[in-house]
Amino acid sequence: MTSFDSSPTLNAWRALLALAVVFVMLATTGWTAVRSHPGKTALQASLSAWEHGHMNGRELPDPDASPTRLARFFASLTAQQRTRLAHRYPLAVGNMNGAPVQLRYRANHIALDQARKVERKRMHDSRLTPYGKQEAGRLMHRFEALMSGDRHILAFDPEGSGRIAEVFGDLDTAQRVSIIVPGVDTDLLTFQKTNKSYSAPVGMAQNLYAAENTAKSATGTGTRTAVIAWADYTAPGGLGIDSATAGRAEAGAVRLNSLVRALPGASRIALFCHSYGSVVCGVAAHELPTRVTDIAVAGSPGMRASNAAHLHTPARVWAMRDADDWIQDVPYMEVGGLGHGEDPVSHAFGARVLAAKDAKGHTGYFAWGTDSLANFADIGVGAYDAVSCAHDTDTCRQGLSDAPEAGRA
């Protein structure tokens, strides 16, 4: 959350005043969303081409078919045929839930190369302003970085601010998968950072994956794990209406559920949701499959629920907040669609509250050496007895078992 990163601590009265101003605007002018209607995006064009495509005289399946149906289709093809589809329809295949994971990586590598070439041309386009050329250069270098080495890009859409997801570990063999759901101001350009790398999705995932390996050694578990840095939804940009309401979260929840249902194998899944990402997870919770055993939120403005039971999920619900996190000054309420409900670390909400000692403010929950990262890692590998609770108590571990508890946090 880049805008949130640099914001000063928000006082409750300022946030309430902002809400009041919004209500006045709604009452006097109405609330309308003005959107442009451009032509097909690159992803839409790829999907359209797929819909009209054939393979050896056979029509290709509906790209929106169930992951199971699509998985059966790809399994019926030879390796050469699958590769041919990835080259013909890279964006379609690279974002297709149900396509083999390795094929999606290959397709997205091709799509990234195509996007890189587009931005390289735009860098020298005389019709662009100097700023526009600079932005094209930034995107080109980001695409090059995403193509480098052995990076595993599970989803990629270059349209607008962009969407992307990257995998650390082996999804096909993982017994437990951790999915990081980030918050405001997450896009292609903020997906990875050099300074304070732990505050961006890639750094979050890298640190969590490493911490899970440490946790496995400490607890003696041989669990195979993978971590997904999931920025495959359109996050709100900065502090404004989009971040104070659930519209972006609702759209993101649909995409998150689609991802979870398409993951290969029977791995157990834990969601680690930061800031506005916890709104996404809260909205998604009631439709998540039972293989999602844990939902952990950090620096949350609320989960669109008055308590954990109202999330209607059998998954364990965990929450943490650093003592220096300015998010605590945001009013925890929901009125007329504004605000995101009860504070997840409050007693009234009823989540399992974890220690977040040494976390670095609002964006430092995945920083190395913090209690917050260690707790996330223990949850990620299923070492629930090892987690440290807030307030030096063991209440967050009460009633734990290796299976999620029905209907409660």
Short mmCIF file of N, CA and C in Angstrom, two decimals, residues 21-83:
data_model
loop_
_atom_site.label_atom_id
_atom_site.label_comp_id
_atom_site.label_asym_id
_atom_site.label_seq_id
_atom_site.Cartn_x
_atom_site.Cartn_y
_atom_site.Cartn_z
N VAL A 21 -18.10 14.48 4.79
CA VAL A 21 -18.03 15.18 3.51
C VAL A 21 -18.57 14.31 2.39
N VAL A 22 -18.21 13.02 2.43
CA VAL A 22 -18.68 12.10 1.40
C VAL A 22 -20.20 12.00 1.43
N PHE A 23 -20.76 11.90 2.64
CA PHE A 23 -22.22 11.81 2.74
C PHE A 23 -22.89 13.05 2.17
N VAL A 24 -22.31 14.22 2.43
CA VAL A 24 -22.87 15.45 1.86
C VAL A 24 -22.82 15.41 0.34
N MET A 25 -21.71 14.93 -0.20
CA MET A 25 -21.57 14.83 -1.65
C MET A 25 -22.61 13.88 -2.24
N LEU A 26 -22.83 12.76 -1.54
CA LEU A 26 -23.81 11.80 -2.04
C LEU A 26 -25.21 12.39 -2.01
N ALA A 27 -25.50 13.14 -0.95
CA ALA A 27 -26.85 13.68 -0.78
C ALA A 27 -27.15 14.81 -1.77
N THR A 28 -26.13 15.56 -2.14
CA THR A 28 -26.37 16.75 -2.96
C THR A 28 -26.11 16.54 -4.44
N THR A 29 -25.21 15.65 -4.77
CA THR A 29 -24.86 15.49 -6.18
C THR A 29 -25.10 14.10 -6.72
N GLY A 30 -25.35 13.14 -5.83
CA GLY A 30 -25.44 11.77 -6.29
C GLY A 30 -24.07 11.18 -6.47
N TRP A 31 -24.02 9.89 -6.60
CA TRP A 31 -22.74 9.19 -6.71
C TRP A 31 -22.73 8.46 -8.04
N THR A 32 -21.93 8.94 -8.96
CA THR A 32 -21.86 8.30 -10.27
C THR A 32 -20.44 7.90 -10.56
N ALA A 33 -20.29 6.85 -11.29
CA ALA A 33 -18.97 6.39 -11.70
C ALA A 33 -18.82 6.60 -13.19
N VAL A 34 -17.87 7.42 -13.57
CA VAL A 34 -17.66 7.70 -14.98
C VAL A 34 -16.54 6.81 -15.48
N ARG A 35 -16.83 6.03 -16.47
CA ARG A 35 -15.83 5.12 -17.00
C ARG A 35 -15.74 5.27 -18.50
N SER A 36 -14.54 5.14 -19.00
CA SER A 36 -14.37 5.16 -20.45
C SER A 36 -14.69 3.78 -20.99
N HIS A 37 -14.91 3.71 -22.29
CA HIS A 37 -15.24 2.44 -22.93
C HIS A 37 -14.27 2.21 -24.08
N PRO A 38 -13.05 1.81 -23.73
CA PRO A 38 -12.07 1.59 -24.78
C PRO A 38 -12.38 0.32 -25.55
N GLY A 39 -11.61 0.07 -26.61
CA GLY A 39 -11.76 -1.17 -27.35
C GLY A 39 -11.28 -2.34 -26.50
N LYS A 40 -11.17 -3.48 -27.15
CA LYS A 40 -10.75 -4.68 -26.42
C LYS A 40 -9.35 -4.50 -25.85
N THR A 41 -9.18 -4.98 -24.63
CA THR A 41 -7.85 -5.02 -24.05
C THR A 41 -7.09 -6.19 -24.67
N ALA A 42 -5.80 -6.24 -24.38
CA ALA A 42 -4.99 -7.33 -24.92
C ALA A 42 -5.49 -8.69 -24.41
N LEU A 43 -5.88 -8.74 -23.13
CA LEU A 43 -6.40 -9.99 -22.58
C LEU A 43 -7.73 -10.36 -23.23
N GLN A 44 -8.61 -9.39 -23.38
CA GLN A 44 -9.90 -9.66 -24.02
C GLN A 44 -9.72 -10.13 -25.46
N ALA A 45 -8.76 -9.52 -26.16
CA ALA A 45 -8.50 -9.92 -27.54
C ALA A 45 -7.99 -11.36 -27.60
N SER A 46 -7.13 -11.72 -26.65
CA SER A 46 -6.60 -13.08 -26.61
C SER A 46 -7.70 -14.09 -26.30
N LEU A 47 -8.58 -13.73 -25.37
CA LEU A 47 -9.70 -14.62 -25.04
C LEU A 47 -10.66 -14.75 -26.22
N SER A 48 -10.90 -13.65 -26.91
CA SER A 48 -11.78 -13.70 -28.08
C SER A 48 -11.19 -14.59 -29.17
N ALA A 49 -9.90 -14.47 -29.40
CA ALA A 49 -9.25 -15.33 -30.38
C ALA A 49 -9.35 -16.80 -29.98
N TRP A 50 -9.18 -17.07 -28.68
CA TRP A 50 -9.34 -18.44 -28.17
C TRP A 50 -10.74 -18.97 -28.46
N GLU A 51 -11.74 -18.14 -28.22
CA GLU A 51 -13.13 -18.57 -28.41
C GLU A 51 -13.44 -18.94 -29.86
N HIS A 52 -12.68 -18.38 -30.79
CA HIS A 52 -12.89 -18.68 -32.20
C HIS A 52 -11.85 -19.66 -32.73
N GLY A 53 -11.00 -20.18 -31.83
CA GLY A 53 -9.91 -21.04 -32.25
C GLY A 53 -10.28 -22.52 -32.29
N HIS A 54 -9.39 -23.30 -32.88
CA HIS A 54 -9.57 -24.74 -33.00
C HIS A 54 -8.25 -25.43 -32.74
N MET A 55 -8.33 -26.69 -32.36
CA MET A 55 -7.15 -27.52 -32.21
C MET A 55 -7.43 -28.86 -32.88
N ASN A 56 -6.78 -29.11 -34.01
CA ASN A 56 -6.99 -30.34 -34.78
C ASN A 56 -8.46 -30.55 -35.12
N GLY A 57 -9.11 -29.46 -35.55
CA GLY A 57 -10.50 -29.54 -35.95
C GLY A 57 -11.49 -29.47 -34.80
N ARG A 58 -11.01 -29.47 -33.57
CA ARG A 58 -11.90 -29.39 -32.40
C ARG A 58 -12.02 -27.95 -31.93
N GLU A 59 -13.23 -27.55 -31.58
CA GLU A 59 -13.40 -26.23 -30.98
C GLU A 59 -12.75 -26.21 -29.60
N LEU A 60 -12.17 -25.08 -29.25
CA LEU A 60 -11.59 -24.94 -27.93
C LEU A 60 -12.70 -24.72 -26.90
N PRO A 61 -12.53 -25.19 -25.68
CA PRO A 61 -13.58 -25.03 -24.66
C PRO A 61 -13.76 -23.58 -24.26
N ASP A 62 -14.91 -23.30 -23.68
CA ASP A 62 -15.20 -21.97 -23.14
C ASP A 62 -14.12 -21.61 -22.12
N PRO A 63 -13.45 -20.47 -22.28
CA PRO A 63 -12.39 -20.11 -21.31
C PRO A 63 -12.94 -19.89 -19.91
N ASP A 64 -14.25 -19.67 -19.79
CA ASP A 64 -14.87 -19.50 -18.48
C ASP A 64 -15.45 -20.79 -17.92
N ALA A 65 -15.16 -21.92 -18.59
CA ALA A 65 -15.62 -23.21 -18.09
C ALA A 65 -14.97 -23.49 -16.74
N SER A 66 -15.48 -24.48 -16.05
CA SER A 66 -14.93 -24.80 -14.72
C SER A 66 -13.48 -25.23 -14.84
N PRO A 67 -12.68 -24.98 -13.81
CA PRO A 67 -11.28 -25.42 -13.84
C PRO A 67 -11.15 -26.92 -14.11
N THR A 68 -12.09 -27.70 -13.59
CA THR A 68 -12.05 -29.15 -13.81
C THR A 68 -12.23 -29.48 -15.28
N ARG A 69 -13.19 -28.82 -15.92
CA ARG A 69 -13.43 -29.05 -17.36
C ARG A 69 -12.21 -28.64 -18.17
N LEU A 70 -11.62 -27.49 -17.85
CA LEU A 70 -10.45 -27.02 -18.59
C LEU A 70 -9.24 -27.92 -18.34
N ALA A 71 -9.10 -28.38 -17.11
CA ALA A 71 -7.98 -29.29 -16.79
C ALA A 71 -8.09 -30.57 -17.61
N ARG A 72 -9.31 -31.10 -17.76
CA ARG A 72 -9.50 -32.31 -18.57
C ARG A 72 -9.14 -32.06 -20.02
N PHE A 73 -9.50 -30.87 -20.53
CA PHE A 73 -9.17 -30.55 -21.91
C PHE A 73 -7.66 -30.53 -22.13
N PHE A 74 -6.94 -29.81 -21.25
CA PHE A 74 -5.49 -29.72 -21.42
C PHE A 74 -4.83 -31.09 -21.24
N ALA A 75 -5.39 -31.91 -20.36
CA ALA A 75 -4.83 -33.25 -20.15
C ALA A 75 -4.98 -34.13 -21.38
N SER A 76 -5.97 -33.82 -22.21
CA SER A 76 -6.21 -34.62 -23.42
C SER A 76 -5.25 -34.28 -24.56
N LEU A 77 -4.46 -33.22 -24.40
CA LEU A 77 -3.56 -32.76 -25.45
C LEU A 77 -2.16 -33.31 -25.25
N THR A 78 -1.40 -33.31 -26.33
CA THR A 78 0.01 -33.64 -26.23
C THR A 78 0.77 -32.41 -25.72
N ALA A 79 1.99 -32.61 -25.28
CA ALA A 79 2.81 -31.50 -24.82
C ALA A 79 3.00 -30.48 -25.93
N GLN A 80 3.18 -30.95 -27.15
CA GLN A 80 3.37 -30.05 -28.28
C GLN A 80 2.11 -29.22 -28.54
N GLN A 81 0.94 -29.83 -28.42
CA GLN A 81 -0.30 -29.10 -28.62
C GLN A 81 -0.51 -28.05 -27.54
N ARG A 82 -0.20 -28.37 -26.30
CA ARG A 82 -0.33 -27.39 -25.22
C ARG A 82 0.60 -26.20 -25.46
N THR A 83 1.82 -26.50 -25.87
CA THR A 83 2.78 -25.43 -26.14
C THR A 83 2.29 -24.54 -27.28
#
